[in-house]
Amino acid sequence: VMRRNPFGMDICCRKGSRSPLQELYNPTQVSLSNTAILHQIRRDQVTDTCRANSVSSRKRRVLTPNDLKHLVVDEDHEMIYCYVPKVACTNWKRVMMVLTGRGKYSDPMEIPANEAHVSSNLKTLNQYSIPEINHRLKNYMKFLFVREPFERLVSAYRNKFTQKYNTSFHKRYGTKIVRRQRKNATQEALRKGDDVKFEEFVAYLIDPHTQREEPFNEHWQTVYSLCHPCHIHYDLIGKYETLEEDSNYILQLAGVGNYLKFPTYAKSTRTTDEMTTEFFQNISSLHQTQLYEVYKLDFLMFNYSVPSYLKLE
């Protein structure tokens, strides 16, 4: 039986209708205009932070194609999404596959998680020519999602270092962390790297040698370095804390809100603020201070206050 795609024709080819960018800055619906004000405040916060920290934030003026590999392009709806791991990016990639699939998919949750991360399933901005890149950056609605930086960090640690199935991470990073941070490590720990403690992970992140050696892995890289918000003007900054509202607002602007909703599900394993507090209890105040410095721009730019559990020096 052929299932009729609920999107019919209108999911592709939105020519003639208003673009998400027009709908955002000149809303035709009152419900959209109230939300627009909130996003204006978030945009201003990013602009102000970039200006205030221009010395550190504008070091690299010219973006290279490699800087654009996190920006997923939806040609049909004229949108660009910068994905940040550990901030609902699997579900947003699924939604982007529905939006760009020309009717191939209709329900985001029917797309297996691993399928969402196959790079050939989505087109990223670095695959275009320079003039095409510039045209899209100027005319498409650009958005990203952010999360409280240390909650995101603990989420990455739990996912990559405490799950037994993540052997590639244990081998690639765990063995290195154990070798560098653990005195008298056993041969097994050095070989497997599957029992990294959070304190060791933090020590690895703040070690100047780590940053010099190679860029952070995307799961713990700063949003500032993944999405370049001081160089790319994002029209919408969604937050993990208001994920559903922000996501559905974007889908409304894209003109697909009537038949495509952002997938919701309460994950019982989700990293919470209380959990993050616990993880930081064993971190010395010196290390907490140094770690805060690493993620400081993300805190400031996206308006997250210094966590109450931190003992900064």
XYZ file of C-alpha atoms in Angstrom:
313
model
C 0.000 0.000 0.000
C 1.429 3.378 -0.893
C 1.242 5.721 2.073
C 0.349 9.193 0.891
C 2.932 11.664 2.063
C 1.119 14.268 4.221
C 3.386 16.963 2.838
C 2.047 16.540 -0.672
C 3.689 19.081 -2.899
C 4.154 21.936 -0.507
C 7.044 20.467 1.451
C 9.299 21.067 -1.485
C 9.109 24.026 -3.723
C 7.844 26.871 -1.579
C 8.302 29.377 -4.376
C 5.847 32.215 -4.370
C 5.240 32.041 -0.635
C 7.100 34.048 1.985
C 10.488 32.763 3.076
C 11.147 31.918 6.762
C 13.421 34.958 6.880
C 10.612 37.298 5.761
C 8.166 35.651 8.155
C 10.597 36.086 11.052
C 11.390 39.762 10.559
C 7.938 40.833 9.283
C 5.512 38.376 10.878
C 2.006 38.142 9.456
C 0.684 36.372 12.569
C 0.471 37.919 16.038
C 1.487 34.638 17.667
C 4.718 34.728 15.706
C 5.498 38.349 16.526
C 5.580 37.848 20.328
C 8.127 35.082 19.954
C 10.094 37.225 17.508
C 10.832 39.689 20.327
C 12.362 36.945 22.490
C 14.640 35.917 19.636
C 15.634 39.515 19.032
C 16.841 39.671 22.656
C 18.852 36.467 22.151
C 20.386 37.824 18.945
C 21.344 41.078 20.671
C 23.033 39.134 23.465
C 25.242 37.333 20.918
C 26.084 40.586 19.105
C 26.972 42.356 22.367
C 29.156 39.470 23.546
C 30.995 39.322 20.210
C 31.612 43.054 20.390
C 32.744 42.984 24.028
C 35.109 40.071 23.394
C 36.246 41.127 19.951
C 39.893 40.501 20.760
C 39.347 36.807 21.412
C 36.349 36.262 19.179
C 37.534 37.834 15.932
C 40.969 36.283 15.751
C 40.061 34.437 12.572
C 38.244 36.696 10.186
C 37.897 34.449 7.188
C 35.891 31.271 7.539
C 37.205 28.235 5.672
C 35.003 25.494 4.149
C 36.024 23.324 7.103
C 34.347 25.850 9.419
C 31.038 25.311 7.627
C 30.710 21.551 7.925
C 28.188 21.810 10.781
C 25.796 23.975 8.782
C 23.043 21.844 7.248
C 21.261 23.401 4.275
C 17.570 23.051 3.392
C 17.216 24.468 -0.131
C 13.456 24.041 -0.347
C 12.636 26.037 2.774
C 15.655 28.338 2.576
C 17.007 27.434 6.000
C 20.430 26.661 7.447
C 20.804 24.754 10.711
C 24.095 24.594 12.612
C 24.064 21.379 14.607
C 25.641 21.157 18.038
C 26.129 17.627 19.415
C 24.332 16.965 22.722
C 21.698 19.607 21.978
C 18.903 17.536 20.382
C 20.918 17.369 17.180
C 19.829 13.818 16.285
C 16.177 14.890 16.253
C 16.899 18.098 14.392
C 18.837 16.154 11.765
C 15.856 13.808 11.442
C 13.572 16.817 10.933
C 15.968 18.232 8.328
C 15.867 14.888 6.512
C 12.063 15.128 6.398
C 12.255 18.735 5.161
C 14.857 18.073 2.479
C 13.790 14.534 1.528
C 11.177 15.658 -1.018
C 8.600 13.322 0.456
C 10.948 10.411 1.093
C 10.307 10.630 4.856
C 7.258 11.920 6.673
C 7.801 10.990 10.326
C 11.134 12.069 11.841
C 10.993 9.364 14.504
C 10.826 6.626 11.877
C 14.364 7.564 10.846
C 16.891 5.488 12.837
C 19.296 7.621 14.901
C 22.403 6.286 13.157
C 20.819 7.120 9.780
C 20.457 10.762 10.864
C 24.224 10.969 11.346
C 25.170 9.593 7.928
C 26.741 12.665 6.364
C 25.507 11.952 2.833
C 21.875 12.180 4.031
C 22.127 15.943 4.499
C 23.855 18.656 2.522
C 26.212 20.975 4.400
C 27.261 24.486 3.458
C 30.907 23.544 2.827
C 29.791 21.578 -0.247
C 28.915 24.756 -2.152
C 31.017 27.246 -4.109
C 31.975 30.541 -2.433
C 29.301 32.606 -4.296
C 26.657 29.964 -3.455
C 27.741 29.988 0.200
C 27.496 33.764 0.392
C 24.079 33.785 -1.291
C 22.707 31.271 1.205
C 24.215 32.979 4.229
C 22.576 36.207 3.124
C 19.149 34.931 2.083
C 18.413 31.839 4.177
C 17.170 31.761 7.762
C 20.009 30.527 9.958
C 19.429 28.890 13.330
C 21.153 26.835 15.995
C 20.317 25.293 19.363
C 22.329 25.807 22.532
C 22.382 24.313 26.020
C 23.839 25.204 29.405
C 27.539 24.545 28.639
C 28.428 22.351 31.631
C 25.231 20.333 31.380
C 26.140 19.689 27.742
C 29.681 18.733 28.801
C 28.494 16.232 31.424
C 26.053 14.828 28.881
C 28.936 14.306 26.420
C 31.099 12.696 29.109
C 28.327 10.314 30.202
C 27.541 9.341 26.644
C 31.083 8.895 25.352
C 33.003 7.621 28.372
C 30.581 5.723 30.614
C 28.792 3.669 27.936
C 30.531 0.399 27.200
C 29.568 0.416 23.508
C 31.522 3.600 22.722
C 34.779 1.726 22.210
C 35.945 4.038 19.406
C 35.884 6.990 21.835
C 37.592 4.953 24.533
C 40.369 4.020 22.120
C 40.693 7.450 20.489
C 40.388 9.685 23.570
C 40.119 7.496 26.662
C 43.548 5.904 26.286
C 45.112 9.331 25.720
C 43.381 10.816 28.786
C 44.402 7.904 31.014
C 47.983 8.058 29.785
C 48.219 11.779 30.420
C 46.172 12.228 33.570
C 46.459 9.023 35.608
C 49.489 8.195 37.689
C 50.278 4.467 37.918
C 47.621 3.502 35.350
C 47.235 -0.228 34.806
C 48.206 -1.752 31.463
C 44.554 -2.630 30.866
C 43.386 0.959 31.463
C 46.087 2.243 29.098
C 45.005 -0.237 26.456
C 41.222 0.106 26.752
C 40.656 3.647 28.027
C 37.131 2.705 29.065
C 37.126 3.925 32.681
C 37.951 7.634 32.360
C 36.871 9.586 35.442
C 35.148 12.940 35.024
C 38.005 14.645 36.910
C 40.471 13.196 34.372
C 38.303 14.358 31.491
C 38.239 17.912 32.921
C 42.018 17.876 33.463
C 42.435 16.827 29.831
C 40.183 19.665 28.591
C 42.013 22.403 30.496
C 45.486 21.077 29.673
C 47.001 23.635 27.217
C 48.700 20.721 25.446
C 45.289 19.337 24.424
C 44.231 22.509 22.601
C 47.589 22.788 20.867
C 47.523 19.187 19.750
C 44.179 19.231 17.888
C 40.759 20.905 18.017
C 38.323 19.515 20.585
C 36.018 16.733 19.442
C 32.666 18.164 18.334
C 30.875 16.638 21.332
C 32.735 18.916 23.747
C 33.820 21.689 21.400
C 32.345 25.110 22.256
C 29.274 26.225 20.320
C 31.238 29.369 19.585
C 33.872 27.302 17.700
C 31.413 24.960 15.974
C 28.947 27.534 14.622
C 30.979 30.794 14.548
C 28.215 33.096 15.808
C 30.529 36.119 15.696
C 31.050 35.626 11.949
C 27.680 34.201 10.933
C 24.560 36.134 11.878
C 22.079 33.599 13.294
C 18.475 34.672 12.968
C 17.262 32.255 15.619
C 18.924 30.862 18.711
C 16.925 27.992 20.108
C 17.554 26.706 23.613
C 17.527 23.155 24.915
C 15.532 24.409 27.901
C 12.713 25.578 25.571
C 13.378 23.007 22.859
C 9.804 22.236 21.878
C 8.536 25.809 21.646
C 11.618 27.043 19.788
C 11.640 24.104 17.371
C 7.968 24.362 16.519
C 8.324 28.119 16.048
C 10.999 27.458 13.414
C 8.754 24.920 11.674
C 5.931 27.471 11.705
C 8.176 30.081 10.090
C 9.087 27.501 7.456
C 5.391 27.065 6.682
C 5.291 23.383 7.656
C 4.070 23.766 11.253
C 0.620 22.377 10.470
C 1.863 18.924 9.576
C 5.343 18.628 11.041
C 5.942 18.825 14.778
C 9.267 18.505 16.527
C 9.520 15.008 18.098
C 9.051 15.060 21.856
C 9.946 12.324 24.229
C 10.978 12.425 27.852
C 14.312 10.716 28.119
C 14.797 9.353 31.599
C 18.568 9.226 31.126
C 18.798 12.907 30.242
C 21.550 14.892 31.994
C 20.002 17.359 34.427
C 21.237 20.299 36.449
C 21.267 18.198 39.663
C 23.340 15.551 37.955
C 25.783 18.159 36.656
C 26.139 19.579 40.178
C 27.134 16.127 41.437
C 29.753 15.657 38.737
C 31.389 18.958 39.636
C 31.633 18.204 43.361
C 34.977 16.450 42.973
C 36.524 19.086 40.711
C 38.948 21.451 42.458
C 38.083 25.146 42.396
C 41.227 25.801 40.338
C 40.121 23.308 37.677
C 36.561 24.654 37.779
C 37.887 28.158 37.147
C 40.072 26.992 34.263
C 37.226 24.999 32.735
C 34.873 27.968 33.017
C 37.426 30.017 31.082
C 37.342 27.463 28.245
C 33.540 27.707 27.934
C 33.130 31.307 29.083
C 32.089 32.707 25.704
C 29.299 30.130 25.432
C 28.030 31.118 28.886
C 28.070 34.830 28.056
C 26.876 34.657 24.484
C 23.817 32.545 25.181
C 22.994 34.166 28.501
C 23.709 31.307 30.910
C 24.657 32.478 34.384
C 27.621 31.053 36.274
C 26.314 27.825 37.921
C 25.689 28.182 41.648
C 27.667 25.004 42.403
C 30.898 26.434 40.974
C 33.640 27.505 43.353
C 35.547 29.907 41.121
C 38.908 31.250 42.191
